[in-house]
């Protein structure tokens, strides 16, 4: 087996393990689709950047970031409709990129795809432009993404967000480098980033984790683009930094799952229990 | 003969001055208590050389309400009070003037940084109409004066990179920020650190001036240092900062005990981490789109609530500008971004976030980046037609937003939020002063806080007389309450007990009070939205 395939299999196992661990049987479908989404993400990234220009670990690292993502993990366990939606979006986008030619056409089809899927899975709630714009921009709220998981004031103090805080520098680096290096598919990613919150009209009352779910697995892809490009050629200092960073990241991952399974049930009404 | 650029600059300055000084005394519709306190203390210094507490020329802090105000603003208000008399305009004058100076300094700073006239002019213009800058320039906010000093200090720093002696002025202005606003004390240190890191090589070239500047700064700050260690200086800090939040400690202890008090548990649930995350929450809150682009600071005193701190139409260019600064390896990009971020740090340690006032020294960074990016975009348009179309559309958008903001600010804001500015005190003092000769005592409710300072301010009361008759109390936090001076009593006005007292009494009470039949109602003092603020009654 090629090294790449082996990694992918391991990542899928990891994703499945996390999604099914201590899960009641009612959640199996959702968890199954959530696991599959990790696989489709790998395909999607391969298609986005195409092999030649893709540095080897990019698809696998995107898949890995999705597998351990608190956001996708929680969606896969508790929100069957949204996790089905994300699965279908990644799958269709993969097909779209594979078979449709031309930037404008594929972006347009993608927009339709997002709107229709959001409409099917969440229903429609028209907002006027004045109401809609703040809701649109609210999707980019750093606190909701990285610290509070969209929980409002007065809720339980949690320090666990939908994305790992430690991903933030590389999400920014990734976005910066995408625009600067302009790899194949960069325009699609930026388009996705701007289009994803357009569906704000569709699920106003829903929690942030559901509302902003169109960002999955996009943000993981951008982050992994940042990570892969930043660590590609390592000087001695970078190697040291990399070690420290990996260590901190590993700790963040363990902390989240420890928090999720041990502390969260005790701390009661937190947003995550839902 | 003036060059075209200079003419434009002059127009921008006139615009900035007009926007800041027009109706300065009457909108915001009344003086908030901190403004009144600053004004009266300046008056007191002017008249007697002593503050309201009979302290001779305080240089480290003014006791004021027991909140220990930094002295900077008060001393800068002395000349304007001397010139215009003790009134709203004179009290707000230093802040408004700082606002205009900031517009000029923005122009000069951008020229110094990028050397481009167009970017400099546009940046100055954007600051002149910025809701954030405008709102803060139109009230006696110490933070605005400090932001002006901060900008001056940074400007002279960049001048010094070419000619070392300017560093002395950097030291002077940084010291002034230290004397003017609490948040700037931490910010100054952070900025100095940034300057040392980013410009180490350049500073090494002028190390003689660096040492001299450092010494000058130290000498200037020396008088303040002993004060910073005192209990009163710390109390104010503890009151507003997040690190005294007990919830964090409780949660940390709870999680550690759940995990069985192991070493690992004590590390991963350490309260420092909790504090750190709370700090980050505060920091990130400044990037909340509602704060930046839609409604501004949640406190109506600090923002009109109609527009964000920045214009929404600036958003794309702010983002693009931040990108271009790095992508084009623009000189000074790192320091500029650094400044923009660390200016939010002191404010992020406080409980009320995002806070437009405590982070005010971030100005004019957003405007600099936006104008840089706008000019870049304009230059990237190839044909004349496109350029014209862009300029037309964009100016229309900006003008539209700006006019909407100004309309709201002059025609809606005062009516909606006069209560936030403690509207009614001035009217109350005037009513009371006109009638008080006929009464033996005057009792004033303190339900919206600190009435005594308004009586001092609007009666231009002689400080020396005040010291003789004042009766004060103080609480554990050091906050002071004035119960009485002259024939005024302040506090909760209990009408029944005054009924039993002999003599003629004039009473101002809160509007919800039921007025016994034996008392005669004289006048209702209303807020601008028509709701009653005080009721004036008499007992004969």
PDB file of C-alpha atoms in Angstrom, chain A residues 130 133-143 146-148 153 156-160 165 168 175-182 251 255 258-259 262-263 266-268, chain B residues 247-248 251 254-256 258-259 267-269 273-274 276-278 280-290 293-294 306 312 315 322-323 326-329 401 404:
ATOM      1  CA  UNK A 130     -30.330  45.517   6.103  1.00  0.00           C
ATOM      2  CA  UNK A 133     -25.657  41.960   5.887  1.00  0.00           C
ATOM      3  CA  UNK A 134     -24.812  41.904   9.607  1.00  0.00           C
ATOM      4  CA  UNK A 135     -25.808  38.240   9.765  1.00  0.00           C
ATOM      5  CA  UNK A 136     -23.564  37.544   6.790  1.00  0.00           C
ATOM      6  CA  UNK A 137     -20.556  39.204   8.384  1.00  0.00           C
ATOM      7  CA  UNK A 138     -21.306  37.593  11.736  1.00  0.00           C
ATOM      8  CA  UNK A 139     -20.106  34.327  10.175  1.00  0.00           C
ATOM      9  CA  UNK A 140     -16.597  35.701  10.352  1.00  0.00           C
ATOM     10  CA  UNK A 141     -16.775  36.457  14.061  1.00  0.00           C
ATOM     11  CA  UNK A 142     -13.507  35.242  15.532  1.00  0.00           C
ATOM     12  CA  UNK A 143     -15.012  34.635  18.943  1.00  0.00           C
ATOM     13  CA  UNK A 146     -12.408  30.071  17.934  1.00  0.00           C
ATOM     14  CA  UNK A 147     -13.580  30.569  21.486  1.00  0.00           C
ATOM     15  CA  UNK A 148     -17.244  30.535  22.321  1.00  0.00           C
ATOM     16  CA  UNK A 153     -23.119  36.035  26.699  1.00  0.00           C
ATOM     17  CA  UNK A 156     -21.215  28.746  30.520  1.00  0.00           C
ATOM     18  CA  UNK A 157     -17.652  29.921  30.138  1.00  0.00           C
ATOM     19  CA  UNK A 158     -16.028  27.504  27.769  1.00  0.00           C
ATOM     20  CA  UNK A 159     -12.679  27.887  26.169  1.00  0.00           C
ATOM     21  CA  UNK A 160     -13.361  25.459  23.383  1.00  0.00           C
ATOM     22  CA  UNK A 165      -7.236  28.351  18.464  1.00  0.00           C
ATOM     23  CA  UNK A 168      -5.766  30.520  13.644  1.00  0.00           C
ATOM     24  CA  UNK A 175      -5.654  32.651   3.163  1.00  0.00           C
ATOM     25  CA  UNK A 176      -2.775  35.021   2.541  1.00  0.00           C
ATOM     26  CA  UNK A 177      -0.728  32.472   0.610  1.00  0.00           C
ATOM     27  CA  UNK A 178      -3.707  31.327  -1.446  1.00  0.00           C
ATOM     28  CA  UNK A 179      -4.132  34.831  -2.776  1.00  0.00           C
ATOM     29  CA  UNK A 180      -0.434  35.393  -3.150  1.00  0.00           C
ATOM     30  CA  UNK A 181       0.627  32.102  -4.738  1.00  0.00           C
ATOM     31  CA  UNK A 182      -2.595  31.594  -6.659  1.00  0.00           C
ATOM     32  CA  UNK A 251      -2.325  18.881  23.348  1.00  0.00           C
ATOM     33  CA  UNK A 255      -7.737  18.675  25.573  1.00  0.00           C
ATOM     34  CA  UNK A 258     -11.050  15.157  27.162  1.00  0.00           C
ATOM     35  CA  UNK A 259     -13.172  18.230  27.758  1.00  0.00           C
ATOM     36  CA  UNK A 262     -15.279  14.280  30.769  1.00  0.00           C
ATOM     37  CA  UNK A 263     -16.100  17.862  31.730  1.00  0.00           C
ATOM     38  CA  UNK A 266     -20.779  17.669  34.272  1.00  0.00           C
ATOM     39  CA  UNK A 267     -20.875  21.329  33.420  1.00  0.00           C
ATOM     40  CA  UNK A 268     -24.435  21.060  32.253  1.00  0.00           C
TER      41      UNK A 268
ATOM     42  CA  UNK B 247     -15.645  32.578  37.955  1.00  0.00           C
ATOM     43  CA  UNK B 248     -12.452  31.635  36.160  1.00  0.00           C
ATOM     44  CA  UNK B 251     -14.216  26.780  37.063  1.00  0.00           C
ATOM     45  CA  UNK B 254     -13.868  22.472  39.620  1.00  0.00           C
ATOM     46  CA  UNK B 255     -12.221  20.975  36.567  1.00  0.00           C
ATOM     47  CA  UNK B 256      -9.045  20.171  38.464  1.00  0.00           C
ATOM     48  CA  UNK B 258     -12.986  16.417  38.428  1.00  0.00           C
ATOM     49  CA  UNK B 259      -9.685  15.231  37.017  1.00  0.00           C
ATOM     50  CA  UNK B 267      -1.624  22.485  34.267  1.00  0.00           C
ATOM     51  CA  UNK B 268      -4.319  22.095  31.618  1.00  0.00           C
ATOM     52  CA  UNK B 269      -7.013  23.702  33.742  1.00  0.00           C
ATOM     53  CA  UNK B 273      -5.211  29.697  30.818  1.00  0.00           C
ATOM     54  CA  UNK B 274      -8.742  30.713  31.726  1.00  0.00           C
ATOM     55  CA  UNK B 276      -5.749  34.065  28.806  1.00  0.00           C
ATOM     56  CA  UNK B 277      -8.833  32.824  26.962  1.00  0.00           C
ATOM     57  CA  UNK B 278     -10.918  35.579  28.513  1.00  0.00           C
ATOM     58  CA  UNK B 280      -8.497  36.643  23.831  1.00  0.00           C
ATOM     59  CA  UNK B 281     -12.268  36.810  23.916  1.00  0.00           C
ATOM     60  CA  UNK B 282     -11.952  40.500  24.657  1.00  0.00           C
ATOM     61  CA  UNK B 283      -9.355  40.934  21.955  1.00  0.00           C
ATOM     62  CA  UNK B 284     -11.381  39.114  19.302  1.00  0.00           C
ATOM     63  CA  UNK B 285     -14.461  41.092  20.261  1.00  0.00           C
ATOM     64  CA  UNK B 286     -12.888  44.122  18.596  1.00  0.00           C
ATOM     65  CA  UNK B 287     -13.250  42.320  15.284  1.00  0.00           C
ATOM     66  CA  UNK B 288     -16.944  41.791  15.838  1.00  0.00           C
ATOM     67  CA  UNK B 289     -18.594  43.111  12.668  1.00  0.00           C
ATOM     68  CA  UNK B 290     -21.454  44.650  14.641  1.00  0.00           C
ATOM     69  CA  UNK B 293     -19.391  48.228  10.894  1.00  0.00           C
ATOM     70  CA  UNK B 294     -22.969  48.354  12.100  1.00  0.00           C
ATOM     71  CA  UNK B 306     -26.397  54.370  13.975  1.00  0.00           C
ATOM     72  CA  UNK B 312     -18.879  49.484   6.053  1.00  0.00           C
ATOM     73  CA  UNK B 315     -14.202  46.991   4.890  1.00  0.00           C
ATOM     74  CA  UNK B 322      -3.694  44.624   5.079  1.00  0.00           C
ATOM     75  CA  UNK B 323      -2.933  42.050   2.407  1.00  0.00           C
ATOM     76  CA  UNK B 326       2.542  42.477   3.315  1.00  0.00           C
ATOM     77  CA  UNK B 327       2.368  41.176  -0.224  1.00  0.00           C
ATOM     78  CA  UNK B 328       4.056  44.281  -1.630  1.00  0.00           C
ATOM     79  CA  UNK B 329       6.529  44.295   1.245  1.00  0.00           C
ATOM     80  CA  UNK B 401     -23.021  56.905   4.705  1.00  0.00           C
ATOM     81  CA  UNK B 404     -26.760  59.509   7.135  1.00  0.00           C
TER      82      UNK B 404
END
